[in-house]
Amino acid sequence: MSVERRRGRQRRVYTVLLGMSLLLMLYMLRIAWLQFAPAAPAMASRASTQLKAESVAQRERELVLDTGRGDFYDANGLAITGETYKALAVFPLQQRARTNIPKELAKLAGVLGVREVALGDWMRGLKEPAFWRSAEERLPHKLTEHQLRQIDKLHVNGVRVLPYRNRYPEAFDPKHVIGYTSQHPELLRSDYSERLEDKTMKLTDQTGGSGLERSLDELLQGVGATSVSYFTNGADEPLHGLDLRVTGPDNPYYPLRITTTLSLPIQNKLEQYIDKNGLKEGAVVVLDAVTGDIVSMISRPKLVVSRIGVSGTDTANHAIRAAVPGSIFKLVTEAAALEAGMTSEGESFYCGGSYGRYGLHCWKRGGHGTLTLQEALADSCNVAFATIAERLSARQLTIAADQLGLARQVGWASERAFQPLGKPLKQLQDEEAGTVFSRIPAVRDGGQLAQTGIGQRDVRMSPLQAANLMVTLLHQGVVQEPRLVSEIRYGNGQLLAKLPRQLAPAPYGQISLHTAQTLLRGMEAVVAYGTGSSINEGRWRVAGKSGTAQVTRGGQERINHWFVGYGPVQSPRYAVAVLAENRTPGLSNKATVLFRGVMDILAADEG
């Protein structure tokens, strides 16, 4: 090939490449003009707007259907958390892109029972996908079978019937003992910093706020949410053909299943009963008298998950919060005196109504006269028990309380690291230990001993501890650790961990069999002819101890009403503690009445 021909060919190639470069530059300038140049009103035509919109990448609208969080079940496999139902999901779209069929939106509004204008306004205001709910509803509206059939006939873009996973079923109230979840960025930062860094969690994710939701949060979190995506272009118009895409973790082991010791039917029946009978503030605890397991745990005021912190609700679990116990602490005083040999069943006491010092009086005007030890417990005589308490030392009272599982946490806890978590586990993480003495003076203080002996002054006890005290006495002084969770399983049913029953012995040993039996006989006398005689008629013969404690609330004198006991006496099945807090002075013991009703419900459940 000659040099001239070679040069001619190079010029042609150069010309073609230059032309292509100029054409590419023109395209780039045009795109830049459309993107950045300000348009005059006359230029803002529908065509130019559409060109700009098409230059924006398609959008993926995502709606979470199920967080993937593990669920709780009662001892018989009934679900305490988690229900799935059909709801109407709506994705943000331009209103003109909703439907090409006239009156479809009007028909949809009619099916939902709302005005078309209201439905349209709500749809236009959406920035993110959402489930439909009426103004009166806290949760997405649960579609009826009739509504599902009607909606299935409609064709509205960006509107779909999808399964919604509701954490706390509306069929019954949320349980304090289970707790609640909420958005809590600070907790997430402290507990899940690594997952936040690797983007497997977001600060907007839910975390356990209390109860078992908090104690087991790391296990409950699961491995990811199930969500649905709806694809639109930059103008919020549907990309036909892509439609919906459901994504979620493909892991048969999650979410986990947590089996509790609770009986959901009993829990719900007792909640209905105490609400109907006016327990506004307090708690009810039911333990299995044989195993010590928690069968029911109720706290009031109610836990309202959608109104956390609102007046009239309470996230605190009063069943594990320590309160002034009043006369039920006389069981401890008697146990300490019997163990120390400071009294006996045959001893007599005289009560004239006034103790004669420390400003202490018996609750019965004029006194009880002469009583035996059993009669003093049955009639809850302050004078007799102040007398006994002054014979004891602070240490003897403290040791007796410890031997009976008081003034310390007694809920189930692992001594070593719980393998699935890699750290110790407390099932009742917020449990308060309570106290006998907040401070023991260097010099013996008779007034402090006398007031402590009748359950006042610094004495604090939780309803859980009070119910467990009954179990301890029924087990001849052996202290149980009340258990709330019995096992944890993977999503496919495979066992992850068993949480066996455990004992909680005191370092001082346990009370004697004789002391335990003496206290049990004394509690039978309470109901037979003492302060609990008003409840000696019922489905079961029961035994127990009443308590009335003086407290101060907001500068005003108030009363805590207690009743703790067990039944049936001949073959104990349940141990129960009832606390009615913040009561007006002078009212009859509300807890005693409620205890009888609780026992009758338990008896009926046993058949």
Coordinates of C-alpha atoms in Angstrom, one line a residue:
M1 CA 0.0 0.0 0.0
S2 CA 1.4 3.4 -1.0
V3 CA 2.0 6.1 1.5
E4 CA -0.7 8.4 0.0
R5 CA -3.4 5.7 0.3
R6 CA -2.4 5.0 3.9
R7 CA -2.7 8.7 4.8
G8 CA -6.1 9.0 3.1
R9 CA -7.4 6.1 5.2
Q10 CA -6.2 7.7 8.4
R11 CA -8.0 10.9 7.5
R12 CA -11.3 9.1 7.0
V13 CA -11.0 7.2 10.3
Y14 CA -10.1 10.5 12.1
T15 CA -13.2 12.2 10.5
V16 CA -15.5 9.4 11.6
L17 CA -14.2 9.5 15.2
L18 CA -14.4 13.3 15.3
G19 CA -18.0 13.1 14.2
M20 CA -18.9 10.5 16.8
S21 CA -17.2 12.6 19.5
L22 CA -19.1 15.7 18.4
L23 CA -22.4 13.8 18.4
L24 CA -21.7 12.4 21.9
M25 CA -20.9 15.9 23.2
L26 CA -24.2 17.2 21.8
Y27 CA -26.1 14.5 23.6
M28 CA -24.3 15.3 26.9
L29 CA -25.0 19.0 26.5
R30 CA -28.6 18.3 25.9
I31 CA -29.0 16.1 29.0
A32 CA -27.1 18.8 31.0
W33 CA -29.5 21.5 29.7
L34 CA -32.6 19.4 30.6
Q35 CA -31.2 18.7 34.1
F36 CA -29.8 22.1 35.1
A37 CA -31.1 24.9 32.9
P38 CA -33.9 27.0 34.4
A39 CA -37.0 26.8 32.3
A40 CA -39.3 29.8 31.6
P41 CA -43.0 29.2 32.4
A42 CA -43.7 28.9 28.7
M43 CA -41.0 26.3 28.4
A44 CA -42.3 24.1 31.2
S45 CA -44.4 22.0 29.0
R46 CA -45.7 18.5 29.8
A47 CA -43.1 17.1 27.4
S48 CA -40.1 18.7 29.0
T49 CA -41.3 17.6 32.5
Q50 CA -41.7 14.1 31.3
L51 CA -38.2 14.1 29.8
K52 CA -36.8 15.3 33.2
A53 CA -38.7 12.6 35.1
E54 CA -37.4 9.9 32.8
S55 CA -33.9 10.9 33.5
V56 CA -34.4 9.9 37.2
A57 CA -33.8 6.3 38.0
Q58 CA -36.7 4.0 38.8
R59 CA -37.8 4.0 42.5
E60 CA -38.4 1.0 44.7
R61 CA -41.2 1.6 47.3
E62 CA -40.7 -0.8 50.2
L63 CA -43.2 -1.8 52.9
V64 CA -42.3 -4.0 55.8
L65 CA -44.8 -6.9 56.3
D66 CA -43.1 -8.7 59.1
T67 CA -40.1 -7.6 61.2
G68 CA -38.9 -11.2 61.6
R69 CA -39.0 -10.9 65.4
G70 CA -39.4 -14.0 67.4
D71 CA -42.7 -14.7 69.2
F72 CA -43.9 -15.8 72.6
Y73 CA -46.2 -18.7 73.3
D74 CA -47.9 -19.9 76.5
A75 CA -47.3 -23.3 78.1
N76 CA -49.8 -25.0 75.8
G77 CA -48.6 -23.4 72.6
L78 CA -51.1 -20.5 72.3
A79 CA -49.6 -17.4 70.7
I80 CA -49.1 -14.4 73.1
T81 CA -47.5 -12.3 70.4
G82 CA -47.9 -12.2 66.6
E83 CA -51.0 -12.4 64.5
T84 CA -51.2 -12.2 60.7
Y85 CA -54.2 -10.8 58.9
K86 CA -55.0 -9.2 55.5
A87 CA -54.8 -5.5 55.2
L88 CA -54.9 -2.9 52.4
A89 CA -51.4 -1.6 51.4
V90 CA -51.1 1.6 49.4
F91 CA -48.0 2.8 47.6
P92 CA -47.3 6.4 46.7
L93 CA -48.3 7.2 43.1
Q94 CA -49.5 10.2 41.1
Q95 CA -53.2 10.3 41.5
R96 CA -53.7 10.2 37.7
A97 CA -51.7 6.9 37.6
R98 CA -54.0 5.2 40.1
T99 CA -56.6 3.8 37.6
N100 CA -57.9 4.2 34.1
I101 CA -61.3 3.0 35.0
P102 CA -63.7 5.7 36.2
K103 CA -65.2 5.3 39.7
E104 CA -62.8 2.6 40.8
L105 CA -61.5 4.8 43.7
A106 CA -65.1 5.6 44.6
K107 CA -65.8 1.9 44.8
L108 CA -62.8 1.3 46.9
A109 CA -63.9 4.0 49.3
G110 CA -67.3 2.4 49.5
V111 CA -65.8 -0.9 50.4
L112 CA -63.7 0.7 53.2
G113 CA -66.7 2.7 54.5
V114 CA -65.0 6.1 54.0
R115 CA -65.7 9.1 51.7
E116 CA -63.9 9.1 48.4
V117 CA -62.5 12.6 49.1
A118 CA -61.0 11.5 52.4
L119 CA -59.4 8.4 50.8
G120 CA -58.0 10.4 47.9
D121 CA -56.5 13.0 50.1
W122 CA -54.9 10.4 52.2
M123 CA -53.4 8.7 49.2
R124 CA -52.1 11.9 47.7
G125 CA -50.4 12.8 51.0
L126 CA -48.4 9.5 51.1
K127 CA -44.7 9.9 51.0
E128 CA -43.9 6.3 51.9
P129 CA -46.0 3.1 51.5
A130 CA -48.6 2.5 54.3
F131 CA -51.4 0.3 55.3
W132 CA -54.8 1.8 55.4
R133 CA -56.4 2.4 58.8
S134 CA -59.4 4.5 59.8
A135 CA -59.1 7.5 62.0
E136 CA -60.3 5.4 65.0
E137 CA -58.0 2.5 64.4
R138 CA -54.5 2.2 66.0
L139 CA -53.5 -0.6 63.7
P140 CA -54.0 -1.3 60.0
H141 CA -57.6 -2.2 59.3
K142 CA -58.3 -5.9 59.3
L143 CA -60.2 -6.6 56.1
T144 CA -63.3 -8.8 56.4
E145 CA -64.0 -11.6 54.0
H146 CA -66.7 -9.5 52.3
Q147 CA -64.2 -6.6 51.8
L148 CA -61.6 -9.0 50.4
R149 CA -64.0 -10.3 47.8
Q150 CA -65.0 -6.7 46.8
I151 CA -61.5 -5.4 46.6
D152 CA -60.4 -8.4 44.5
K153 CA -62.8 -7.1 41.8
L154 CA -61.2 -3.7 41.6
H155 CA -58.2 -2.6 39.7
V156 CA -56.4 0.3 41.3
N157 CA -52.6 0.8 40.7
G158 CA -50.5 0.9 43.8
V159 CA -53.1 -0.7 46.0
R160 CA -52.7 -4.3 47.1
V161 CA -54.1 -6.7 49.7
L162 CA -51.1 -7.9 51.7
P163 CA -50.5 -10.0 54.9
Y164 CA -49.8 -7.7 57.9
R165 CA -48.0 -9.1 61.0
N166 CA -49.3 -7.5 64.1
R167 CA -47.0 -7.9 67.2
Y168 CA -49.6 -7.5 69.9
P169 CA -53.0 -9.1 69.0
E170 CA -56.0 -7.0 69.7
A171 CA -58.0 -9.9 71.1
F172 CA -56.4 -9.3 74.5
D173 CA -54.3 -6.6 76.3
P174 CA -50.5 -6.6 76.0
K175 CA -48.8 -8.1 79.0
H176 CA -46.3 -6.3 81.3
V177 CA -44.5 -9.5 81.8
I178 CA -44.0 -9.9 78.0
G179 CA -43.2 -6.2 77.7
Y180 CA -43.2 -4.0 74.5
T181 CA -40.9 -2.9 71.7
S182 CA -40.1 0.6 70.6
Q183 CA -37.7 2.7 68.6
H184 CA -34.8 3.4 71.0
P185 CA -31.7 4.6 69.2
E186 CA -29.6 4.8 72.4
L187 CA -30.3 1.2 73.3
L188 CA -29.5 0.1 69.7
R189 CA -26.2 2.0 69.8
S190 CA -25.1 0.3 73.1
D191 CA -26.4 -3.2 72.2
Y192 CA -26.0 -3.5 68.5
S193 CA -23.1 -1.2 67.4
E194 CA -21.6 -3.9 65.2
R195 CA -24.9 -4.6 63.4
L196 CA -25.4 -0.9 62.9
E197 CA -21.9 -0.5 61.4
D198 CA -22.4 -3.4 58.9
K199 CA -25.9 -2.1 58.0
T200 CA -27.8 -5.2 59.1
M201 CA -29.7 -2.9 61.5
K202 CA -30.9 0.7 61.4
L203 CA -31.4 3.2 64.2
T204 CA -35.2 3.2 63.3
D205 CA -35.5 -0.6 64.1
Q206 CA -37.5 -1.7 67.0
T207 CA -35.9 -3.0 70.2
G208 CA -37.2 -4.5 73.4
G209 CA -38.3 -1.8 75.9
S210 CA -39.3 -3.9 78.9
G211 CA -40.2 -7.4 80.1
L212 CA -39.1 -10.5 78.2
E213 CA -39.0 -8.3 75.0
R214 CA -36.0 -6.6 76.7
S215 CA -34.4 -9.7 78.4
L216 CA -34.4 -11.8 75.3
D217 CA -34.1 -9.0 72.7
E218 CA -30.8 -10.3 71.1
L219 CA -32.5 -13.6 70.4
L220 CA -35.8 -12.1 69.3
Q221 CA -34.2 -9.7 66.8
G222 CA -34.0 -12.5 64.2
V223 CA -32.1 -12.2 60.9
G224 CA -34.1 -9.7 59.0
A225 CA -37.5 -8.4 57.9
T226 CA -39.9 -9.6 55.2
S227 CA -40.9 -6.6 52.9
V228 CA -42.6 -6.0 49.7
S229 CA -41.4 -3.6 47.0
Y230 CA -43.5 -1.7 44.4
F231 CA -41.6 -0.2 41.5
T232 CA -42.3 3.2 40.1
N233 CA -40.5 5.6 37.8
G234 CA -39.3 9.1 38.7
A235 CA -42.7 10.5 38.1
D236 CA -44.3 8.1 40.7
E237 CA -46.0 6.1 38.0
P238 CA -46.1 2.3 38.1
L239 CA -43.6 0.3 36.1
H240 CA -45.9 -2.3 34.6
G241 CA -44.4 -5.8 34.4
L242 CA -42.3 -5.4 37.5
D243 CA -45.3 -5.1 39.9
L244 CA -44.6 -6.4 43.5
R245 CA -41.5 -8.2 44.8
V246 CA -41.4 -9.8 48.2
T247 CA -38.0 -10.2 49.8
G248 CA -37.1 -11.7 53.2
P249 CA -34.6 -13.9 54.9
D250 CA -34.5 -17.5 53.7
N251 CA -33.5 -19.1 57.0
P252 CA -35.6 -22.0 58.4
Y253 CA -34.2 -21.4 61.9
Y254 CA -35.8 -18.0 62.4
P255 CA -37.8 -16.4 63.8
L256 CA -37.4 -18.1 67.2
R257 CA -40.3 -19.5 69.3
I258 CA -40.2 -18.7 73.1
T259 CA -42.3 -21.0 75.2
T260 CA -43.3 -19.4 78.5
T261 CA -44.8 -21.0 81.6
L262 CA -47.9 -18.7 81.4
S263 CA -51.4 -19.9 80.8
L264 CA -52.9 -17.4 78.4
P265 CA -56.6 -18.4 79.1
I266 CA -56.0 -18.0 82.9
Q267 CA -54.1 -14.7 82.3
N268 CA -56.9 -13.3 80.2
K269 CA -59.7 -14.4 82.5
L270 CA -58.0 -12.9 85.6
E271 CA -57.3 -9.7 83.7
Q272 CA -61.0 -9.4 82.8
Y273 CA -61.9 -10.2 86.4
I274 CA -59.7 -7.6 88.1
D275 CA -60.6 -4.9 85.6
K276 CA -64.3 -5.6 86.2
N277 CA -63.8 -5.4 89.9
G278 CA -61.9 -2.2 89.9
L279 CA -58.2 -2.9 90.5
K280 CA -56.7 0.4 89.2
E281 CA -53.2 0.0 90.6
G282 CA -51.5 -3.1 91.8
A283 CA -50.7 -6.6 90.7
V284 CA -51.8 -10.3 90.8
V285 CA -49.2 -13.1 90.6
V286 CA -50.2 -16.8 90.3
L287 CA -47.5 -19.5 90.8
D288 CA -47.8 -23.2 90.3
A289 CA -47.6 -24.4 93.9
V290 CA -45.9 -27.7 92.8
T291 CA -43.3 -26.3 90.4
G292 CA -43.0 -22.7 91.3
D293 CA -43.5 -21.6 87.7
I294 CA -45.3 -18.4 86.9
V295 CA -48.8 -19.2 85.6
S296 CA -50.1 -15.6 85.5
M297 CA -48.6 -12.2 86.2
I298 CA -50.8 -9.1 85.9
S299 CA -49.9 -5.4 86.6
R300 CA -52.1 -2.3 86.7
P301 CA -52.3 0.4 85.4
K302 CA -52.5 -1.2 82.0
L303 CA -49.7 -1.3 79.4
V304 CA -50.9 0.4 76.3
V305 CA -48.2 -0.1 73.6
S306 CA -49.5 2.7 71.4
R307 CA -49.6 5.2 74.3
I308 CA -46.3 4.7 76.1
G309 CA -45.9 7.4 78.8
V310 CA -49.5 8.6 78.6
S311 CA -51.3 9.3 81.9
G312 CA -53.4 6.4 83.0
T313 CA -51.0 3.8 81.6
D314 CA -47.8 2.4 83.0
T315 CA -44.9 0.4 81.5
A316 CA -43.7 -0.6 85.0
N317 CA -44.5 -4.2 86.1
H318 CA -46.0 -3.8 89.6
A319 CA -45.8 -7.5 90.1
I320 CA -42.0 -7.3 90.4
R321 CA -41.8 -3.9 92.0
A322 CA -41.2 -3.8 95.7
A323 CA -43.9 -2.2 97.9
V324 CA -44.6 -1.8 101.6
P325 CA -46.1 -5.2 102.6
G326 CA -47.6 -4.4 106.0
S327 CA -48.9 -7.4 108.0
I328 CA -47.9 -10.1 105.5
F329 CA -44.3 -9.6 106.8
K330 CA -45.5 -10.9 110.2
L331 CA -44.9 -14.3 108.6
V332 CA -41.2 -13.5 108.5
T333 CA -41.2 -12.1 112.0
E334 CA -42.8 -15.3 113.3
A335 CA -40.4 -17.4 111.4
A336 CA -37.4 -15.5 112.8
A337 CA -38.7 -15.9 116.4
L338 CA -39.5 -19.6 116.0
E339 CA -36.0 -20.3 114.5
A340 CA -34.3 -18.3 117.3
G341 CA -36.4 -19.9 120.0
M342 CA -37.9 -16.5 121.0
T343 CA -41.5 -17.7 120.9
S344 CA -43.6 -20.9 120.6
E345 CA -47.1 -21.9 119.6
G346 CA -48.1 -22.2 123.2
E347 CA -47.1 -18.6 124.2
S348 CA -49.9 -16.1 125.0
F349 CA -49.8 -12.3 124.4
Y350 CA -52.0 -9.5 125.7
C351 CA -53.3 -6.7 123.4
G352 CA -55.0 -3.8 125.0
G353 CA -55.0 -1.8 121.7
S354 CA -51.9 0.3 122.4
Y355 CA -48.3 -0.9 122.4
G356 CA -47.4 1.8 124.9
R357 CA -44.4 3.3 123.0
Y358 CA -43.2 4.5 119.6
G359 CA -46.7 5.7 119.0
L360 CA -47.6 2.1 117.8
H361 CA -51.2 0.9 118.1
C362 CA -53.1 -2.2 117.1
W363 CA -55.5 -1.8 114.2
K364 CA -58.4 -3.0 116.4
R365 CA -59.7 -0.3 118.7
G366 CA -59.6 -1.6 122.3
G367 CA -57.3 -4.5 121.4
H368 CA -57.6 -8.3 121.1
G369 CA -57.2 -9.2 124.7
T370 CA -55.2 -12.4 125.3
L371 CA -54.1 -14.4 122.2
T372 CA -52.0 -17.4 121.4
L373 CA -49.3 -17.1 118.7
Q374 CA -51.6 -18.6 116.1
E375 CA -54.5 -16.3 117.1
A376 CA -52.1 -13.3 116.9
L377 CA -51.3 -14.2 113.3
A378 CA -54.9 -15.0 112.5
D379 CA -56.1 -11.6 113.9
S380 CA -52.9 -9.8 112.6
C381 CA -52.3 -8.3 116.1
N382 CA -49.7 -5.4 115.8
V383 CA -49.0 -5.4 119.6
A384 CA -48.1 -9.2 119.7
F385 CA -45.8 -8.9 116.7
A386 CA -44.2 -5.7 117.8
T387 CA -43.5 -7.6 121.1
I388 CA -41.9 -10.5 119.2
A389 CA -39.9 -8.2 116.9
E390 CA -38.3 -6.4 119.9
R391 CA -37.0 -9.7 121.2
L392 CA -35.0 -10.2 117.9
S393 CA -32.0 -8.6 116.4
A394 CA -31.9 -6.9 113.0
R395 CA -29.7 -9.7 111.8
Q396 CA -32.1 -12.4 112.9
L397 CA -34.9 -10.7 110.9
T398 CA -32.7 -10.2 107.9
I399 CA -31.6 -13.8 107.9
A400 CA -35.1 -15.1 108.2
A401 CA -36.2 -12.9 105.2
D402 CA -33.3 -14.3 103.2
Q403 CA -34.1 -17.9 104.1
L404 CA -37.7 -17.2 102.8
G405 CA -36.5 -15.7 99.5
L406 CA -37.2 -12.0 100.4
A407 CA -35.0 -8.9 100.2
R408 CA -33.3 -10.4 97.1
Q409 CA -34.2 -11.1 93.5
V410 CA -35.8 -14.6 93.2
G411 CA -36.7 -14.7 89.5
W412 CA -35.0 -17.3 87.3
A413 CA -31.5 -16.3 86.4
S414 CA -28.5 -18.2 85.0
E415 CA -25.4 -18.3 87.2
R416 CA -23.1 -18.6 84.3
A417 CA -23.3 -17.4 80.7
F418 CA -26.5 -18.5 79.0
Q419 CA -25.1 -20.2 75.9
P420 CA -27.4 -18.8 73.2
L421 CA -26.6 -15.2 74.4
G422 CA -23.0 -15.7 75.6
K423 CA -23.8 -13.9 78.8
P424 CA -25.9 -14.4 82.0
L425 CA -29.6 -14.2 81.6
K426 CA -32.2 -12.8 84.0
Q427 CA -35.7 -13.6 82.8
L428 CA -37.2 -10.8 85.0
Q429 CA -34.6 -8.2 84.3
D430 CA -36.4 -5.4 86.0
E431 CA -37.2 -7.3 89.2
E432 CA -36.6 -5.3 92.4
A433 CA -35.0 -7.0 95.4
G434 CA -36.9 -5.2 98.2
T435 CA -35.5 -4.6 101.6
V436 CA -35.9 -5.4 105.3
F437 CA -33.7 -2.6 106.7
S438 CA -32.3 0.3 104.6
R439 CA -29.8 1.0 107.4
I440 CA -29.1 -0.8 110.6
P441 CA -28.0 1.6 113.4
A442 CA -24.9 1.0 115.5
V443 CA -27.1 1.0 118.6
R444 CA -30.1 -1.3 118.9
D445 CA -33.3 0.6 118.0
G446 CA -36.5 -0.9 119.5
G447 CA -38.8 1.3 117.6
Q448 CA -37.2 0.3 114.3
L449 CA -37.5 -3.4 115.2
A450 CA -41.1 -3.0 116.3
Q451 CA -42.2 -1.2 113.1
T452 CA -40.2 -3.6 110.9
G453 CA -41.8 -6.6 112.6
I454 CA -45.2 -5.5 111.4
G455 CA -44.1 -4.8 107.9
Q456 CA -43.7 -1.0 108.0
R457 CA -40.7 1.4 108.0
D458 CA -38.2 0.2 105.4
V459 CA -39.7 -3.2 104.6
R460 CA -40.4 -3.7 100.9
M461 CA -41.6 -6.8 99.1
S462 CA -42.8 -7.5 95.6
P463 CA -46.0 -9.5 94.8
L464 CA -43.8 -12.1 93.1
Q465 CA -41.7 -12.6 96.2
A466 CA -44.9 -12.8 98.3
A467 CA -46.4 -15.5 96.1
N468 CA -43.1 -17.3 96.1
L469 CA -43.0 -17.1 100.0
M470 CA -46.2 -19.3 99.9
V471 CA -44.4 -21.8 97.6
T472 CA -41.4 -21.8 99.9
L473 CA -43.6 -22.7 102.9
L474 CA -45.4 -25.4 101.0
H475 CA -42.0 -26.9 100.0
Q476 CA -41.0 -27.0 103.7
G477 CA -38.7 -24.1 103.4
V478 CA -37.0 -24.8 100.1
V479 CA -36.9 -21.6 98.0
Q480 CA -37.7 -21.9 94.3
E481 CA -36.7 -19.5 91.5
P482 CA -40.0 -18.6 89.7
R483 CA -39.5 -19.4 86.1
L484 CA -41.2 -17.6 83.2
V485 CA -39.5 -19.2 80.1
S486 CA -39.2 -22.9 79.8
E487 CA -37.6 -23.4 76.4
I488 CA -36.5 -21.7 73.2
R489 CA -36.9 -23.3 69.8
Y490 CA -35.8 -22.5 66.3
G491 CA -38.4 -21.6 63.7
N492 CA -38.3 -25.2 62.4
G493 CA -39.1 -26.6 65.8
Q494 CA -35.6 -27.7 66.7
L495 CA -34.7 -27.1 70.3
L496 CA -32.2 -24.3 70.9
A497 CA -32.2 -24.2 74.8
K498 CA -34.1 -25.5 77.8
L499 CA -34.3 -23.4 80.9
P500 CA -34.8 -25.9 83.7
R501 CA -36.3 -25.2 87.1
Q502 CA -33.9 -23.9 89.7
L503 CA -33.7 -23.4 93.5
A504 CA -32.6 -20.3 95.2
P505 CA -31.1 -21.3 98.6
A506 CA -30.0 -18.8 101.1
P507 CA -26.4 -18.9 102.4
Y508 CA -27.9 -19.4 105.9
G509 CA -29.7 -22.6 105.0
Q510 CA -33.5 -23.0 105.2
I511 CA -36.1 -22.7 108.0
S512 CA -37.1 -25.9 109.8
L513 CA -40.0 -28.1 108.8
H514 CA -41.6 -27.3 112.1
T515 CA -41.5 -23.5 111.4
A516 CA -42.9 -24.0 107.9
Q517 CA -45.8 -26.1 109.2
T518 CA -46.6 -23.7 112.0
L519 CA -46.9 -20.8 109.6
L520 CA -49.1 -22.9 107.3
R521 CA -51.4 -23.7 110.1
G522 CA -51.5 -20.0 111.1
M523 CA -52.6 -19.1 107.6
E524 CA -55.4 -21.6 107.7
A525 CA -56.6 -19.9 110.9
V526 CA -56.5 -16.5 109.1
V527 CA -59.2 -17.7 106.8
A528 CA -61.0 -19.9 109.2
Y529 CA -61.7 -17.3 111.9
G530 CA -59.3 -14.4 111.5
T531 CA -58.9 -11.3 109.2
G532 CA -59.7 -13.5 106.1
S533 CA -62.8 -15.1 107.4
S534 CA -64.9 -13.2 104.9
I535 CA -63.6 -15.4 102.1
N536 CA -63.8 -18.8 103.8
E537 CA -66.6 -19.8 101.4
G538 CA -65.8 -20.7 97.9
R539 CA -65.0 -23.4 95.4
W540 CA -61.8 -24.3 97.3
R541 CA -60.8 -24.1 100.9
V542 CA -57.9 -21.6 101.0
A543 CA -55.4 -20.3 103.4
G544 CA -53.4 -17.0 103.5
K545 CA -52.5 -13.8 105.1
S546 CA -53.9 -10.3 104.8
G547 CA -51.9 -7.1 104.9
T548 CA -52.6 -3.4 105.3
A549 CA -49.7 -1.1 104.9
Q550 CA -49.6 2.7 105.5
V551 CA -47.8 4.6 102.8
T552 CA -47.5 8.3 101.7
R553 CA -48.3 9.3 98.1
G554 CA -48.0 12.9 97.0
G555 CA -48.0 14.0 100.7
Q556 CA -51.2 12.2 101.4
E557 CA -51.8 9.1 103.5
R558 CA -52.7 6.1 101.4
I559 CA -53.0 2.3 102.0
N560 CA -51.6 -0.8 100.3
H561 CA -54.0 -3.8 100.6
W562 CA -52.4 -7.2 100.3
F563 CA -53.6 -10.8 100.5
V564 CA -51.3 -13.8 99.9
G565 CA -52.2 -17.5 100.1
Y566 CA -52.7 -20.8 98.5
G567 CA -55.3 -23.4 97.7
P568 CA -56.8 -25.8 97.9
V569 CA -55.6 -26.4 101.4
Q570 CA -55.8 -30.2 101.2
S571 CA -53.7 -30.4 98.0
P572 CA -52.2 -27.0 97.1
R573 CA -52.3 -26.3 93.4
Y574 CA -51.7 -22.5 93.2
A575 CA -50.0 -19.8 95.3
V576 CA -51.4 -16.3 94.8
A577 CA -50.4 -12.8 95.8
V578 CA -52.7 -9.8 95.3
L579 CA -51.7 -6.2 95.8
A580 CA -54.1 -3.3 95.6
E581 CA -52.0 -0.1 95.8
N582 CA -52.7 3.5 96.6
R583 CA -56.1 2.9 98.3
T584 CA -58.0 5.5 100.3
P585 CA -57.8 4.9 104.1
G586 CA -60.8 3.4 105.8
L587 CA -61.8 1.2 102.8
S588 CA -62.2 -2.6 103.3
N589 CA -59.3 -4.8 102.1
K590 CA -59.7 -4.9 98.3
A591 CA -57.0 -7.5 97.9
T592 CA -58.8 -10.0 100.1
V593 CA -61.9 -9.9 98.0
L594 CA -59.9 -10.2 94.8
F595 CA -57.9 -13.1 96.1
R596 CA -61.1 -15.1 96.6
G597 CA -62.3 -14.3 93.1
V598 CA -58.9 -15.3 91.6
M599 CA -59.0 -18.6 93.5
D600 CA -62.5 -19.4 92.3
I601 CA -61.5 -18.7 88.7
L602 CA -58.5 -21.0 89.1
A603 CA -60.7 -23.7 90.7
A604 CA -63.2 -23.5 87.9
D605 CA -60.4 -23.8 85.4
E606 CA -59.3 -27.0 87.1
G607 CA -62.8 -28.4 86.6

